[in-house]
Coordinates of C-alpha atoms in Angstrom, one line a residue:
M1 CA -50.9 16.7 -17.7
A2 CA -50.6 14.5 -14.6
A3 CA -50.3 16.4 -11.3
T4 CA -46.8 16.6 -9.8
A5 CA -47.0 15.5 -6.1
F6 CA -44.9 17.7 -3.8
P7 CA -42.4 18.9 -6.4
Y8 CA -40.3 21.0 -4.0
T9 CA -37.8 20.0 -1.4
E10 CA -35.3 21.9 0.8
Q11 CA -32.8 21.5 -2.0
S12 CA -35.1 23.1 -4.6
P13 CA -33.7 26.5 -5.9
V14 CA -35.7 29.5 -4.9
S15 CA -35.7 30.5 -8.6
A16 CA -37.8 27.4 -9.3
V17 CA -40.5 28.7 -7.1
T18 CA -40.5 32.3 -8.4
E19 CA -40.7 30.9 -12.0
D20 CA -43.2 28.2 -11.3
P21 CA -45.6 28.2 -14.3
V22 CA -48.4 26.6 -12.2
L23 CA -48.4 29.6 -9.9
G24 CA -48.2 32.0 -12.9
R25 CA -47.9 35.7 -12.1
A26 CA -48.2 35.0 -8.4
A27 CA -45.0 33.0 -8.4
R28 CA -42.8 36.2 -8.4
L29 CA -44.5 37.4 -5.2
V30 CA -43.8 34.3 -3.1
V31 CA -40.4 35.7 -2.0
P32 CA -39.7 39.4 -1.3
L33 CA -39.4 41.5 -4.4
N34 CA -36.6 43.5 -2.8
R35 CA -33.9 40.8 -3.2
G36 CA -31.5 42.6 -0.9
Y37 CA -33.5 41.3 2.1
F38 CA -33.3 37.6 1.5
H39 CA -30.4 35.2 1.3
G40 CA -29.8 31.6 0.2
K41 CA -30.2 29.9 -3.2
T42 CA -32.4 27.0 -2.0
L43 CA -35.6 26.8 0.0
G44 CA -33.7 25.1 2.8
E45 CA -31.1 27.9 2.9
L46 CA -33.6 30.8 2.5
S47 CA -33.4 33.4 5.2
L48 CA -34.9 36.9 5.6
T49 CA -33.5 40.0 7.4
W50 CA -35.0 40.4 10.9
Y51 CA -36.4 36.8 10.9
S52 CA -35.2 34.1 13.3
H53 CA -36.1 30.4 14.0
I54 CA -37.0 29.7 10.4
D55 CA -38.4 26.2 9.8
P56 CA -37.4 25.0 6.3
R57 CA -39.8 22.1 6.5
M58 CA -42.7 24.5 6.9
T59 CA -41.4 26.6 4.0
V60 CA -41.4 23.6 1.7
T61 CA -44.8 22.4 3.0
V62 CA -46.4 25.7 2.3
I63 CA -44.9 26.1 -1.2
N64 CA -45.9 22.5 -2.1
D65 CA -49.5 23.2 -0.8
L66 CA -49.8 26.3 -3.0
H67 CA -48.4 24.5 -6.1
S68 CA -50.5 21.4 -5.6
R69 CA -53.8 23.3 -5.1
A70 CA -53.1 25.6 -8.1
E71 CA -52.3 22.5 -10.2
R72 CA -55.7 21.1 -9.3
G73 CA -57.3 24.3 -10.4
E74 CA -58.1 25.6 -7.0
P75 CA -57.9 29.4 -6.5
V76 CA -54.7 30.3 -4.5
F77 CA -54.1 33.9 -5.5
F78 CA -56.3 37.0 -6.2
E79 CA -55.5 40.4 -7.6
I80 CA -56.9 43.1 -5.3
Y81 CA -56.6 45.9 -7.9
S82 CA -58.2 46.0 -11.3
G83 CA -56.2 45.9 -14.6
E84 CA -57.2 49.6 -15.1
E85 CA -55.9 50.5 -11.7
Q86 CA -52.6 48.7 -12.3
A87 CA -52.2 50.4 -15.6
R88 CA -52.5 53.8 -14.0
D89 CA -50.1 52.8 -11.1
P90 CA -47.8 49.9 -12.0
S91 CA -46.7 49.5 -8.3
L92 CA -50.2 47.9 -7.7
K93 CA -49.0 44.9 -9.7
D94 CA -46.8 44.1 -6.7
T95 CA -49.8 43.3 -4.5
G96 CA -52.2 40.4 -4.1
L97 CA -53.8 37.8 -1.8
F98 CA -52.7 34.3 -1.4
F99 CA -55.6 32.1 -0.2
F100 CA -55.5 29.1 2.2
K101 CA -59.0 27.7 2.2
G102 CA -60.5 26.4 5.4
R103 CA -64.0 25.0 6.0
K104 CA -67.0 26.4 4.0
D105 CA -68.6 29.4 5.7
A106 CA -66.0 29.7 8.4
P107 CA -64.6 33.1 9.3
F108 CA -61.4 34.4 7.8
A109 CA -58.1 35.7 9.0
L110 CA -56.0 38.2 7.1
C111 CA -52.2 37.7 7.8
L112 CA -49.7 40.5 7.4
A113 CA -46.0 39.8 7.3
G114 CA -43.3 42.1 8.6
G115 CA -40.3 43.5 6.9
G116 CA -39.8 46.9 8.3
F117 CA -41.8 48.4 5.4
A118 CA -38.7 47.6 3.3
Y119 CA -39.9 44.2 2.1
V120 CA -42.8 41.7 2.7
G121 CA -41.6 38.5 4.4
S122 CA -44.7 36.4 3.7
I123 CA -42.8 33.2 3.0
H124 CA -41.6 33.1 6.6
Y125 CA -44.5 34.8 8.4
S126 CA -48.0 35.0 6.8
F127 CA -47.8 31.9 4.7
P128 CA -47.0 29.6 7.6
H129 CA -49.6 31.3 9.8
A130 CA -52.3 31.2 7.1
Y131 CA -51.5 27.5 6.4
T132 CA -51.8 26.7 10.1
L133 CA -55.1 28.6 10.4
A134 CA -56.6 26.8 7.4
G135 CA -55.6 23.5 9.2
H136 CA -57.8 24.6 12.1
G137 CA -60.7 25.1 9.7
Y138 CA -60.5 28.9 9.3
N139 CA -60.1 30.6 5.9
A140 CA -56.9 32.5 5.7
F141 CA -55.3 35.1 3.4
A142 CA -51.7 36.3 3.2
L143 CA -51.4 39.8 1.8
I144 CA -48.6 40.9 -0.4
Y145 CA -48.6 44.7 0.1
R146 CA -46.4 47.6 -1.1
P147 CA -43.7 48.1 1.5
D148 CA -44.5 51.7 2.3
A149 CA -46.5 52.4 5.4
R150 CA -49.1 54.5 3.8
E151 CA -49.5 52.4 0.7
A152 CA -49.4 49.2 2.8
L153 CA -52.3 50.5 4.9
Q154 CA -54.3 51.3 1.7
D155 CA -53.5 47.8 0.3
T156 CA -54.7 46.2 3.6
A157 CA -58.0 48.1 3.4
R158 CA -58.4 47.1 -0.2
A159 CA -57.8 43.5 0.6
L160 CA -60.5 43.5 3.2
S161 CA -62.9 45.1 0.8
F162 CA -62.0 42.5 -1.8
I163 CA -62.7 39.7 0.6
R164 CA -66.0 41.1 1.6
E165 CA -67.1 41.7 -1.9
H166 CA -66.2 38.1 -2.9
A167 CA -67.2 36.3 0.3
Y168 CA -70.0 34.3 -1.3
A169 CA -67.9 33.0 -4.2
L170 CA -65.1 32.2 -1.8
E171 CA -67.5 30.4 0.6
I172 CA -66.4 32.3 3.6
N173 CA -68.1 34.2 6.4
P174 CA -67.0 37.8 6.1
D175 CA -67.9 38.7 9.7
H176 CA -66.0 38.1 12.9
Y177 CA -62.7 38.1 11.0
S178 CA -59.3 38.5 12.6
L179 CA -56.2 40.5 11.6
W180 CA -52.8 38.9 12.2
G181 CA -49.4 40.6 11.9
G182 CA -45.8 40.5 13.0
S183 CA -43.5 43.5 13.4
A184 CA -44.5 45.9 10.6
G185 CA -47.4 43.7 9.8
A186 CA -48.6 44.0 13.4
R187 CA -48.6 47.8 13.1
L188 CA -50.8 47.4 10.0
A189 CA -53.2 45.1 11.9
A190 CA -53.4 47.5 14.8
W191 CA -53.9 50.6 12.5
L192 CA -56.7 48.9 10.6
G193 CA -58.3 47.7 13.8
D194 CA -58.4 51.2 15.1
L195 CA -59.1 53.1 11.9
G196 CA -61.4 50.8 10.0
T197 CA -61.4 50.8 6.2
E198 CA -64.1 53.4 5.5
R199 CA -61.7 56.2 6.4
L200 CA -59.3 54.9 3.9
G201 CA -61.7 55.1 1.0
E202 CA -62.9 51.5 1.1
R203 CA -66.4 50.2 1.9
Y204 CA -65.5 47.4 4.3
S205 CA -65.8 49.2 7.7
T206 CA -66.7 46.2 9.9
P207 CA -64.1 46.1 12.7
P208 CA -62.2 42.8 13.3
A209 CA -63.3 40.5 16.1
A210 CA -59.6 40.2 17.2
V211 CA -56.2 41.5 16.4
I212 CA -53.3 39.1 16.8
M213 CA -49.9 40.9 17.1
Q214 CA -46.3 39.6 17.3
Y215 CA -43.2 41.7 18.3
T216 CA -44.0 45.3 17.5
G217 CA -43.2 48.6 19.1
H218 CA -46.7 49.9 18.3
R219 CA -48.0 52.0 21.3
E220 CA -51.2 53.7 20.1
Y221 CA -54.7 52.6 21.0
T222 CA -58.2 53.9 21.4
R223 CA -61.3 53.1 23.4
H224 CA -62.5 51.2 20.3
T225 CA -59.4 49.1 19.8
P226 CA -60.5 45.5 19.1
P227 CA -59.7 42.7 21.5
T228 CA -56.0 42.1 21.1
F229 CA -53.6 39.1 21.7
A230 CA -49.9 39.9 21.7
C231 CA -46.7 37.9 22.0
V232 CA -43.0 38.8 22.0
G233 CA -39.6 37.6 23.2
D234 CA -37.9 39.2 26.2
S235 CA -34.6 39.5 24.2
D236 CA -36.2 41.4 21.3
W237 CA -34.0 44.5 20.7
I238 CA -36.3 45.8 17.9
A239 CA -39.6 45.6 19.7
P240 CA -39.0 45.6 23.5
D241 CA -41.4 43.3 25.4
Y242 CA -42.3 46.1 27.9
V243 CA -43.9 48.2 25.1
M244 CA -46.3 45.4 24.3
E245 CA -47.0 44.7 27.9
E246 CA -47.8 48.3 28.6
R247 CA -50.2 48.6 25.7
I248 CA -52.0 45.4 26.7
A249 CA -52.3 46.6 30.3
A250 CA -53.8 49.9 29.0
L251 CA -56.3 48.0 26.9
K252 CA -57.3 45.9 29.9
D253 CA -57.8 49.1 31.9
L254 CA -60.3 50.2 29.3
G255 CA -62.2 46.9 29.7
I256 CA -61.0 45.5 26.3
D257 CA -60.3 41.8 26.2
A258 CA -56.5 41.6 25.8
E259 CA -53.6 39.3 26.7
V260 CA -49.8 39.3 26.2
H261 CA -47.3 36.4 26.3
V262 CA -43.6 37.1 26.8
Y263 CA -41.2 34.3 25.9
K264 CA -37.9 34.0 27.7
G265 CA -34.7 34.2 25.5
L266 CA -36.5 34.9 22.2
G267 CA -35.6 37.7 19.9
H268 CA -37.3 39.2 16.9
G269 CA -39.1 37.4 14.1
F270 CA -39.7 34.0 15.6
G271 CA -42.8 33.3 13.5
L272 CA -44.6 30.2 14.6
G273 CA -41.8 29.6 17.1
T274 CA -41.4 25.9 16.1
G275 CA -38.8 24.3 18.4
T276 CA -38.7 27.3 20.8
V277 CA -40.3 28.1 24.1
A278 CA -43.0 29.9 22.1
E279 CA -44.1 26.8 20.2
G280 CA -47.9 26.5 20.4
W281 CA -48.5 30.3 20.8
I282 CA -50.7 30.2 17.7
D283 CA -53.0 27.7 19.3
R284 CA -53.5 30.2 22.2
A285 CA -54.0 33.0 19.8
I286 CA -56.7 31.0 17.9
A287 CA -58.4 30.3 21.3
F288 CA -58.3 34.0 22.0
W289 CA -60.0 34.8 18.7
E290 CA -62.6 32.1 19.3
R291 CA -63.5 33.8 22.6
Q292 CA -64.8 36.7 20.5
L293 CA -66.8 34.4 18.1
P294 CA -70.3 33.1 18.4
P295 CA -70.0 29.4 19.5
S296 CA -71.5 28.2 16.1
L297 CA -68.5 29.7 14.2
R298 CA -65.7 28.2 16.3
Q299 CA -63.9 25.7 14.2
S300 CA -61.7 24.0 16.9
A301 CA -62.8 21.0 18.8
P302 CA -64.0 21.9 22.3
E303 CA -61.0 20.2 23.9
D304 CA -58.7 22.3 21.7
R305 CA -60.1 25.5 23.2
Q306 CA -59.0 24.8 26.7

C-alpha cells in the first residue's frame, strides 16, 4: 500500500484520528479518554479545558508526523506495562509512550501534559513540545498516564524505567535527561525530580539533569531538587506567578541553577505560546537544559544557545 502523505487537515474529524488503523491501539490515546474535557468535532476546532492559545496548525502537523512515521514502519508508540500487568489491572491499558525521535545517541526528554489529574491533554501540550524537541535533535517522549496523582506518579516512574531499559534499541542516551511538564504535568516532573524512581519501586533512579515547568502551583522543594526552569503568565488564576517566582528564588538561595520567566497578560495553559509574548520560551528552556549537559551532548548549534 502506498504511503499517504499528510492525510490530516484542520477539517479532519477527530474521530478519524482516534480510529486511525495506522496508529493502531495508540490512536485512541491521542485525545483525552475522558471526553468531557475536550470539545470540537474537527482537529481545527479541538479545544481542551484549561488550555489556551491552541495552534491548530501544530495539532495537524504533529498528528501527520505520527501517522506518517507509523506508516513507514517507524516506532511511534510503546506500551510501558506488560500484557500480564494489563490483564491484572485493565486501567494500565490507558497508558503508553509516544516517541518523537531525534538524533542517534542524543539525550531524551520526557514530556508530561496537564489536565488537573482529570484527563491528559497531550495533544495540546506534550505532543507539540516533544515534536519541537525532536526538531532540535533531542529524543522526546510524550507520556499518557492515568489521571490520578498517585497512579500518574507511578506511571511516570515506569516510563523512565522503560526508556532506560530500552535505551540501546531506541538509540538514545539515557543519561542527562530532562523532565518537562505543564500544570499537573509540572507537578509530576517536580515530584519525580525530587523523589527519584527507586522509591516508587522502579529501578531507574538517576535524577534528571533539568526540570522544565510551566504554570503550576507546586511549592515543595529539597536541597536535591534538580536545576529548574519555570515559566508562567501573570494573569494565571490557576497557578499564580508569584508561587513559581518564590519557589525559583528559594532554589537559587540553595545554590541550585534555576530561572523563571513571567509573561505579561498570559493566563493558564498557553503551551508553546505561539503568537503570544511567550513565543520562543521553549528555546530558552532548551538552552537551560543544555547548560546542564556535557558540551558533546548539546544538539543545538552554538549560535542557538546564546
